[in-house]
mmCIF file of C-alpha atoms in Angstrom:
data_model
loop_
_atom_site.group_PDB
_atom_site.id
_atom_site.type_symbol
_atom_site.label_atom_id
_atom_site.label_comp_id
_atom_site.label_asym_id
_atom_site.label_seq_id
_atom_site.Cartn_x
_atom_site.Cartn_y
_atom_site.Cartn_z
ATOM 1 C CA UNK A 1 -16.648 -11.961 11.329
ATOM 2 C CA UNK A 2 -17.211 -8.213 11.039
ATOM 3 C CA UNK A 3 -13.951 -7.761 9.165
ATOM 4 C CA UNK A 4 -14.880 -10.577 6.769
ATOM 5 C CA UNK A 5 -18.281 -8.971 6.173
ATOM 6 C CA UNK A 6 -16.695 -5.621 5.348
ATOM 7 C CA UNK A 7 -14.237 -7.209 2.950
ATOM 8 C CA UNK A 8 -17.094 -9.079 1.287
ATOM 9 C CA UNK A 9 -18.987 -5.780 0.994
ATOM 10 C CA UNK A 10 -15.969 -4.334 -0.804
ATOM 11 C CA UNK A 11 -16.871 -6.620 -3.734
ATOM 12 C CA UNK A 12 -20.635 -6.006 -3.636
ATOM 13 C CA UNK A 13 -22.054 -3.693 -6.350
ATOM 14 C CA UNK A 14 -25.152 -3.025 -4.204
ATOM 15 C CA UNK A 15 -23.095 -2.010 -1.172
ATOM 16 C CA UNK A 16 -20.856 0.066 -3.378
ATOM 17 C CA UNK A 17 -23.795 1.974 -4.832
ATOM 18 C CA UNK A 18 -25.218 2.626 -1.357
ATOM 19 C CA UNK A 19 -21.949 3.902 0.070
ATOM 20 C CA UNK A 20 -20.920 5.985 -2.926
ATOM 21 C CA UNK A 21 -24.311 7.692 -3.067
ATOM 22 C CA UNK A 22 -24.509 8.555 0.637
ATOM 23 C CA UNK A 23 -23.139 12.127 0.980
ATOM 24 C CA UNK A 24 -22.438 11.968 4.749
ATOM 25 C CA UNK A 25 -19.945 9.160 4.095
ATOM 26 C CA UNK A 26 -17.624 11.453 2.169
ATOM 27 C CA UNK A 27 -15.988 13.083 5.216
ATOM 28 C CA UNK A 28 -14.980 9.600 6.414
ATOM 29 C CA UNK A 29 -13.593 8.743 2.998
ATOM 30 C CA UNK A 30 -11.596 11.971 3.015
ATOM 31 C CA UNK A 31 -9.821 10.752 6.119
ATOM 32 C CA UNK A 32 -8.246 7.906 4.130
ATOM 33 C CA UNK A 33 -8.204 9.251 0.544
ATOM 34 C CA UNK A 34 -6.470 12.463 -0.515
ATOM 35 C CA UNK A 35 -9.050 13.324 -3.186
ATOM 36 C CA UNK A 36 -10.395 12.321 -6.567
ATOM 37 C CA UNK A 37 -7.924 13.856 -9.008
ATOM 38 C CA UNK A 38 -4.302 14.616 -9.779
ATOM 39 C CA UNK A 39 -4.371 18.095 -8.256
ATOM 40 C CA UNK A 40 -5.561 16.633 -4.953
ATOM 41 C CA UNK A 41 -2.745 14.075 -5.012
ATOM 42 C CA UNK A 42 -0.020 16.612 -5.747
ATOM 43 C CA UNK A 43 -1.378 19.003 -3.124
ATOM 44 C CA UNK A 44 -1.257 16.249 -0.477
ATOM 45 C CA UNK A 45 2.236 15.221 -1.569
ATOM 46 C CA UNK A 46 3.469 18.807 -1.290
ATOM 47 C CA UNK A 47 2.037 19.202 2.211
ATOM 48 C CA UNK A 48 3.351 15.899 3.530
ATOM 49 C CA UNK A 49 6.786 16.058 1.932
ATOM 50 C CA UNK A 50 7.835 19.031 4.033
ATOM 51 C CA UNK A 51 8.810 16.562 6.783
ATOM 52 C CA UNK A 52 8.008 13.070 5.438
ATOM 53 C CA UNK A 53 8.217 11.016 2.268
ATOM 54 C CA UNK A 54 5.281 10.037 0.057
ATOM 55 C CA UNK A 55 4.052 7.089 -1.995
ATOM 56 C CA UNK A 56 1.097 7.976 -4.248
ATOM 57 C CA UNK A 57 -1.427 5.319 -5.226
ATOM 58 C CA UNK A 58 -3.868 6.019 -8.075
ATOM 59 C CA UNK A 59 -6.792 3.935 -6.879
ATOM 60 C CA UNK A 60 -8.178 1.179 -9.064
ATOM 61 C CA UNK A 61 -7.994 -2.616 -9.158
ATOM 62 C CA UNK A 62 -9.443 -5.748 -10.771
ATOM 63 C CA UNK A 63 -9.422 -4.146 -14.222
ATOM 64 C CA UNK A 64 -10.849 -6.380 -16.945
ATOM 65 C CA UNK A 65 -10.730 -3.797 -19.720
ATOM 66 C CA UNK A 66 -7.506 -3.190 -21.627
ATOM 67 C CA UNK A 67 -8.367 0.443 -22.362
ATOM 68 C CA UNK A 68 -8.978 1.090 -18.671
ATOM 69 C CA UNK A 69 -5.579 -0.427 -17.878
ATOM 70 C CA UNK A 70 -4.031 1.930 -20.421
ATOM 71 C CA UNK A 71 -5.834 4.868 -18.816
ATOM 72 C CA UNK A 72 -4.296 3.887 -15.477
ATOM 73 C CA UNK A 73 -0.833 4.028 -17.053
ATOM 74 C CA UNK A 74 -1.590 7.515 -18.354
ATOM 75 C CA UNK A 75 -2.817 8.597 -14.909
ATOM 76 C CA UNK A 76 0.454 7.485 -13.331
ATOM 77 C CA UNK A 77 2.513 9.177 -16.030
ATOM 78 C CA UNK A 78 0.561 12.378 -15.456
ATOM 79 C CA UNK A 79 1.063 12.379 -11.701
ATOM 80 C CA UNK A 80 4.761 11.552 -12.076
ATOM 81 C CA UNK A 81 5.098 14.476 -14.480
ATOM 82 C CA UNK A 82 3.326 16.758 -12.021
ATOM 83 C CA UNK A 83 5.606 15.639 -9.198
ATOM 84 C CA UNK A 84 8.639 16.277 -11.371
ATOM 85 C CA UNK A 85 7.440 19.710 -12.426
ATOM 86 C CA UNK A 86 6.791 20.652 -8.795
ATOM 87 C CA UNK A 87 10.230 19.456 -7.683
ATOM 88 C CA UNK A 88 8.663 16.739 -5.513
ATOM 89 C CA UNK A 89 9.957 13.622 -7.262
ATOM 90 C CA UNK A 90 12.926 13.339 -4.909
ATOM 91 C CA UNK A 91 10.579 12.814 -1.962
ATOM 92 C CA UNK A 92 7.666 11.028 -3.633
ATOM 93 C CA UNK A 93 7.389 7.681 -5.394
ATOM 94 C CA UNK A 94 4.310 5.823 -6.695
ATOM 95 C CA UNK A 95 2.689 2.522 -5.768
ATOM 96 C CA UNK A 96 0.857 0.464 -8.382
ATOM 97 C CA UNK A 97 -1.512 -2.505 -8.285
ATOM 98 C CA UNK A 98 -0.934 -4.915 -11.137
ATOM 99 C CA UNK A 99 -4.618 -5.806 -11.251
ATOM 100 C CA UNK A 100 -5.230 -2.180 -12.258
ATOM 101 C CA UNK A 101 -2.751 -2.631 -15.115
ATOM 102 C CA UNK A 102 -4.459 -5.655 -16.661
ATOM 103 C CA UNK A 103 -3.058 -8.598 -14.693
ATOM 104 C CA UNK A 104 -6.514 -10.239 -14.572
ATOM 105 C CA UNK A 105 -7.276 -9.865 -18.279
ATOM 106 C CA UNK A 106 -8.255 -13.278 -19.686
ATOM 107 C CA UNK A 107 -5.777 -13.128 -22.585
ATOM 108 C CA UNK A 108 -2.124 -12.181 -21.962
ATOM 109 C CA UNK A 109 -2.994 -10.482 -18.671
ATOM 110 C CA UNK A 110 0.443 -10.895 -17.096
ATOM 111 C CA UNK A 111 2.231 -9.692 -20.229
ATOM 112 C CA UNK A 112 -0.036 -6.649 -20.509
ATOM 113 C CA UNK A 113 0.452 -5.802 -16.827
ATOM 114 C CA UNK A 114 4.225 -6.164 -17.184
ATOM 115 C CA UNK A 115 4.325 -3.940 -20.262
ATOM 116 C CA UNK A 116 2.152 -1.330 -18.547
ATOM 117 C CA UNK A 117 4.249 -1.432 -15.388
ATOM 118 C CA UNK A 118 7.386 -0.992 -17.476
ATOM 119 C CA UNK A 119 5.974 2.212 -18.930
ATOM 120 C CA UNK A 120 5.287 3.569 -15.450
ATOM 121 C CA UNK A 121 8.748 2.552 -14.222
ATOM 122 C CA UNK A 122 10.369 4.252 -17.222
ATOM 123 C CA UNK A 123 8.470 7.477 -16.569
ATOM 124 C CA UNK A 124 9.348 7.345 -12.860
ATOM 125 C CA UNK A 125 13.034 6.824 -13.685
ATOM 126 C CA UNK A 126 12.984 9.784 -16.072
ATOM 127 C CA UNK A 127 11.908 12.004 -13.171
ATOM 128 C CA UNK A 128 14.362 10.487 -10.698
ATOM 129 C CA UNK A 129 11.931 8.495 -8.598
ATOM 130 C CA UNK A 130 10.777 4.886 -8.144
ATOM 131 C CA UNK A 131 7.836 2.494 -8.236
ATOM 132 C CA UNK A 132 6.659 -0.007 -5.646
ATOM 133 C CA UNK A 133 4.390 -2.829 -6.798
ATOM 134 C CA UNK A 134 1.567 -3.460 -4.333
ATOM 135 C CA UNK A 135 0.540 -6.963 -3.325
ATOM 136 C CA UNK A 136 -3.088 -8.072 -3.543
ATOM 137 C CA UNK A 137 -4.816 -11.316 -2.554
ATOM 138 C CA UNK A 138 -2.790 -14.535 -2.284
ATOM 139 C CA UNK A 139 -3.902 -15.905 -5.666
ATOM 140 C CA UNK A 140 -1.797 -13.222 -7.380
ATOM 141 C CA UNK A 141 1.360 -13.502 -5.249
ATOM 142 C CA UNK A 142 3.422 -15.699 -7.584
ATOM 143 C CA UNK A 143 2.401 -13.691 -10.649
ATOM 144 C CA UNK A 144 3.157 -10.376 -8.926
ATOM 145 C CA UNK A 145 6.603 -11.432 -7.707
ATOM 146 C CA UNK A 146 7.436 -12.809 -11.153
ATOM 147 C CA UNK A 147 6.549 -9.468 -12.735
ATOM 148 C CA UNK A 148 8.607 -7.611 -10.109
ATOM 149 C CA UNK A 149 11.632 -9.772 -10.952
ATOM 150 C CA UNK A 150 11.199 -8.928 -14.641
ATOM 151 C CA UNK A 151 10.876 -5.224 -13.883
ATOM 152 C CA UNK A 152 14.036 -5.254 -11.794
ATOM 153 C CA UNK A 153 16.113 -6.295 -14.821
ATOM 154 C CA UNK A 154 15.786 -2.766 -16.214
ATOM 155 C CA UNK A 155 14.586 -0.951 -13.092
ATOM 156 C CA UNK A 156 16.470 -2.504 -10.150
ATOM 157 C CA UNK A 157 14.973 -0.092 -7.603
ATOM 158 C CA UNK A 158 11.431 -1.431 -8.185
ATOM 159 C CA UNK A 159 9.903 -2.191 -4.792
ATOM 160 C CA UNK A 160 7.778 -5.179 -3.842
ATOM 161 C CA UNK A 161 5.257 -5.666 -1.051
ATOM 162 C CA UNK A 162 5.112 -8.757 1.156
ATOM 163 C CA UNK A 163 2.267 -9.521 3.567
ATOM 164 C CA UNK A 164 3.189 -10.984 6.942
ATOM 165 C CA UNK A 165 -0.112 -12.799 7.425
ATOM 166 C CA UNK A 166 0.677 -15.183 4.556
ATOM 167 C CA UNK A 167 2.408 -18.346 5.712
ATOM 168 C CA UNK A 168 4.842 -18.200 2.800
ATOM 169 C CA UNK A 169 6.115 -14.679 3.484
ATOM 170 C CA UNK A 170 9.045 -15.484 5.765
ATOM 171 C CA UNK A 171 10.580 -17.561 2.968
ATOM 172 C CA UNK A 172 9.820 -14.806 0.430
ATOM 173 C CA UNK A 173 11.613 -12.293 2.668
ATOM 174 C CA UNK A 174 14.699 -14.483 2.748
ATOM 175 C CA UNK A 175 14.672 -14.841 -1.028
ATOM 176 C CA UNK A 176 14.071 -11.163 -1.767
ATOM 177 C CA UNK A 177 16.294 -9.447 0.826
ATOM 178 C CA UNK A 178 19.406 -9.318 -1.347
ATOM 179 C CA UNK A 179 21.473 -6.243 -2.273
ATOM 180 C CA UNK A 180 19.434 -3.355 -3.646
ATOM 181 C CA UNK A 181 16.081 -4.995 -3.014
ATOM 182 C CA UNK A 182 13.320 -2.697 -1.725
ATOM 183 C CA UNK A 183 10.671 -4.610 0.262
ATOM 184 C CA UNK A 184 7.624 -3.123 1.960
ATOM 185 C CA UNK A 185 6.454 -5.404 4.772
ATOM 186 C CA UNK A 186 2.821 -5.019 5.808
ATOM 187 C CA UNK A 187 0.422 -7.255 7.728
ATOM 188 C CA UNK A 188 -2.088 -7.750 4.887
ATOM 189 C CA UNK A 189 -5.636 -6.506 4.327
ATOM 190 C CA UNK A 190 -7.443 -9.222 2.355
ATOM 191 C CA UNK A 191 -9.713 -11.960 3.697
ATOM 192 C CA UNK A 192 -7.495 -15.020 3.193
ATOM 193 C CA UNK A 193 -8.215 -18.667 4.096
ATOM 194 C CA UNK A 194 -6.438 -20.248 7.044
ATOM 195 C CA UNK A 195 -4.728 -22.689 4.693
ATOM 196 C CA UNK A 196 -2.529 -19.880 3.343
ATOM 197 C CA UNK A 197 -2.688 -17.179 6.032
ATOM 198 C CA UNK A 198 -2.456 -16.719 9.767
ATOM 199 C CA UNK A 199 -5.837 -15.594 11.065
ATOM 200 C CA UNK A 200 -4.994 -14.924 14.720
ATOM 201 C CA UNK A 201 -3.565 -11.464 15.482
ATOM 202 C CA UNK A 202 -0.833 -12.854 17.723
ATOM 203 C CA UNK A 203 0.280 -15.222 14.969
ATOM 204 C CA UNK A 204 0.302 -12.410 12.414
ATOM 205 C CA UNK A 205 2.364 -10.221 14.737
ATOM 206 C CA UNK A 206 4.831 -13.045 15.393
ATOM 207 C CA UNK A 207 5.190 -13.617 11.659
ATOM 208 C CA UNK A 208 5.738 -9.889 11.151
ATOM 209 C CA UNK A 209 8.603 -9.903 13.668
ATOM 210 C CA UNK A 210 10.215 -12.960 12.053
ATOM 211 C CA UNK A 211 10.009 -11.256 8.675
ATOM 212 C CA UNK A 212 11.460 -8.058 10.151
ATOM 213 C CA UNK A 213 14.476 -9.985 11.464
ATOM 214 C CA UNK A 214 15.081 -11.414 8.018
ATOM 215 C CA UNK A 215 14.734 -8.117 6.153
ATOM 216 C CA UNK A 216 16.706 -5.996 8.613
ATOM 217 C CA UNK A 217 19.394 -8.659 8.750
ATOM 218 C CA UNK A 218 19.552 -8.824 4.957
ATOM 219 C CA UNK A 219 21.201 -6.602 2.376
ATOM 220 C CA UNK A 220 18.137 -4.859 0.966
ATOM 221 C CA UNK A 221 16.194 -1.759 1.965
ATOM 222 C CA UNK A 222 13.271 -2.659 4.272
ATOM 223 C CA UNK A 223 10.146 -0.506 4.241
ATOM 224 C CA UNK A 224 8.343 -1.211 7.514
ATOM 225 C CA UNK A 225 4.628 -0.600 7.012
ATOM 226 C CA UNK A 226 2.806 -0.701 10.337
ATOM 227 C CA UNK A 227 0.856 1.563 12.693
ATOM 228 C CA UNK A 228 1.376 -0.741 15.668
ATOM 229 C CA UNK A 229 3.498 1.050 18.344
ATOM 230 C CA UNK A 230 4.809 -2.265 19.666
ATOM 231 C CA UNK A 231 5.974 -3.434 16.241
ATOM 232 C CA UNK A 232 7.570 -0.043 15.585
ATOM 233 C CA UNK A 233 9.503 -0.344 18.851
ATOM 234 C CA UNK A 234 10.599 -3.882 17.947
ATOM 235 C CA UNK A 235 11.657 -2.720 14.482
ATOM 236 C CA UNK A 236 13.793 0.057 15.971
ATOM 237 C CA UNK A 237 15.465 -2.441 18.291
ATOM 238 C CA UNK A 238 16.125 -4.953 15.510
ATOM 239 C CA UNK A 239 17.523 -2.204 13.271
ATOM 240 C CA UNK A 240 20.041 -1.263 15.960
ATOM 241 C CA UNK A 241 20.961 -4.927 16.400
ATOM 242 C CA UNK A 242 21.507 -5.215 12.648
ATOM 243 C CA UNK A 243 23.730 -2.132 12.613
ATOM 244 C CA UNK A 244 21.408 -0.138 10.399
ATOM 245 C CA UNK A 245 21.476 3.642 10.273
ATOM 246 C CA UNK A 246 18.257 5.643 9.832
ATOM 247 C CA UNK A 247 18.997 6.003 6.109
ATOM 248 C CA UNK A 248 19.102 2.214 5.687
ATOM 249 C CA UNK A 249 15.370 1.580 6.159
ATOM 250 C CA UNK A 250 12.102 3.448 6.470
ATOM 251 C CA UNK A 251 8.752 3.336 8.219
ATOM 252 C CA UNK A 252 5.515 3.641 6.288
ATOM 253 C CA UNK A 253 1.983 4.500 7.387
ATOM 254 C CA UNK A 254 -1.296 5.163 5.616
ATOM 255 C CA UNK A 255 -2.595 8.637 4.871
ATOM 256 C CA UNK A 256 -4.847 9.821 7.675
ATOM 257 C CA UNK A 257 -3.800 7.204 10.217
ATOM 258 C CA UNK A 258 -1.700 8.225 13.243
ATOM 259 C CA UNK A 259 -0.329 11.439 11.674
ATOM 260 C CA UNK A 260 1.106 12.505 15.049
ATOM 261 C CA UNK A 261 3.071 9.248 15.266
ATOM 262 C CA UNK A 262 4.275 9.787 11.707
ATOM 263 C CA UNK A 263 5.612 13.200 12.585
ATOM 264 C CA UNK A 264 7.249 11.937 15.784
ATOM 265 C CA UNK A 265 9.164 9.291 13.845
ATOM 266 C CA UNK A 266 10.252 11.879 11.293
ATOM 267 C CA UNK A 267 11.326 14.276 14.050
ATOM 268 C CA UNK A 268 13.483 11.526 15.571
ATOM 269 C CA UNK A 269 15.358 11.266 12.278
ATOM 270 C CA UNK A 270 13.637 8.240 10.784
ATOM 271 C CA UNK A 271 12.698 8.068 7.133
ATOM 272 C CA UNK A 272 8.891 8.129 7.333
ATOM 273 C CA UNK A 273 6.833 7.574 4.172
ATOM 274 C CA UNK A 274 3.081 8.176 3.928
ATOM 275 C CA UNK A 275 1.042 6.011 1.546
ATOM 276 C CA UNK A 276 -1.342 8.465 -0.123
ATOM 277 C CA UNK A 277 -4.233 7.039 -2.184
ATOM 278 C CA UNK A 278 -6.275 9.213 -4.498
ATOM 279 C CA UNK A 279 -8.801 8.789 -7.294
ATOM 280 C CA UNK A 280 -12.473 8.160 -7.950
ATOM 281 C CA UNK A 281 -12.178 4.364 -7.479
ATOM 282 C CA UNK A 282 -11.882 4.669 -3.708
ATOM 283 C CA UNK A 283 -14.589 2.233 -2.583
ATOM 284 C CA UNK A 284 -12.633 -1.099 -2.304
ATOM 285 C CA UNK A 285 -9.713 0.640 -0.597
ATOM 286 C CA UNK A 286 -12.051 2.418 1.813
ATOM 287 C CA UNK A 287 -13.811 -0.806 2.841
ATOM 288 C CA UNK A 288 -10.491 -2.518 3.539
ATOM 289 C CA UNK A 289 -9.514 0.379 5.789
ATOM 290 C CA UNK A 290 -12.778 -0.001 7.705
ATOM 291 C CA UNK A 291 -12.066 -3.701 8.072
ATOM 292 C CA UNK A 292 -8.652 -2.933 9.533
ATOM 293 C CA UNK A 293 -9.937 -0.286 11.950
ATOM 294 C CA UNK A 294 -13.308 -1.316 13.441
ATOM 295 C CA UNK A 295 -13.359 1.815 15.609
ATOM 296 C CA UNK A 296 -14.425 3.703 12.491
ATOM 297 C CA UNK A 297 -17.429 1.487 11.848
ATOM 298 C CA UNK A 298 -19.786 3.153 14.354
ATOM 299 C CA UNK A 299 -19.143 6.539 12.756
ATOM 300 C CA UNK A 300 -19.638 5.005 9.316
ATOM 301 C CA UNK A 301 -22.967 3.393 10.284
ATOM 302 C CA UNK A 302 -24.221 6.634 11.865
ATOM 303 C CA UNK A 303 -23.512 8.357 8.579
ATOM 304 C CA UNK A 304 -25.556 5.815 6.665
ATOM 305 C CA UNK A 305 -28.472 6.065 9.119
ATOM 306 C CA UNK A 306 -28.469 9.846 8.990
ATOM 307 C CA UNK A 307 -28.723 9.871 5.183
ATOM 308 C CA UNK A 308 -30.830 12.788 4.046
#
């Protein structure tokens, strides 16, 4: 119930105003978000990429303004240019949300999002790096995967994200695990109905393992996004069973979460990528992180109560 309340608050303008205008909250936000602007993003990428890989996410979603979607494209092109100029493109890619690129626009939303994503993919390719398309709530899954398939015609390295808590995901893994396919497998962070998603943690974990077997046994490049030590151990075991070398898959974790574990995996020779969000539109992302990690809630509430 608490997680559902936090995810509902992520969509509340009143809650957003309260949180964004409470200065003591900012140190908590900084744990999960690299900063508000391009310089912050590039600085974080440079620090992390000394021993790990990076995926930068310019925060923003649910765009209903075409000009704002275009501004998001420009923001990605700018950060890709900065990565290239700093010699970081070989160790840093970008992640994009299609809803930030106009997917939800009432007229030609999918076409606009596809065209915008193509521009970002073209810029990434020009600097020798790649794009992964994030997954959002279940109502956008078919649209998102359709756009990914279109992008892969010209940009075959385009990554897709699948969420293990959705009941459909095991079948999607089987369909999308062909040669050259890059799939990030995560648990999922949206409040989905039981009709389409597993709600019990044990069921989600079991689905995650089934999906892992499919991806690691396939011909694509799995990107294993989890902070769960047990699932990491299972993934390592399944990778050995599948005959995969360390270069044939990677682990991914969120910026600010279990950095010691990230470094241990990298030290053991694994490809370890850190998902680094940045930008002024941090509020929805931040609330989803709170919903995933209730241990942070007490600190968050103390910050609100100590306002002023």
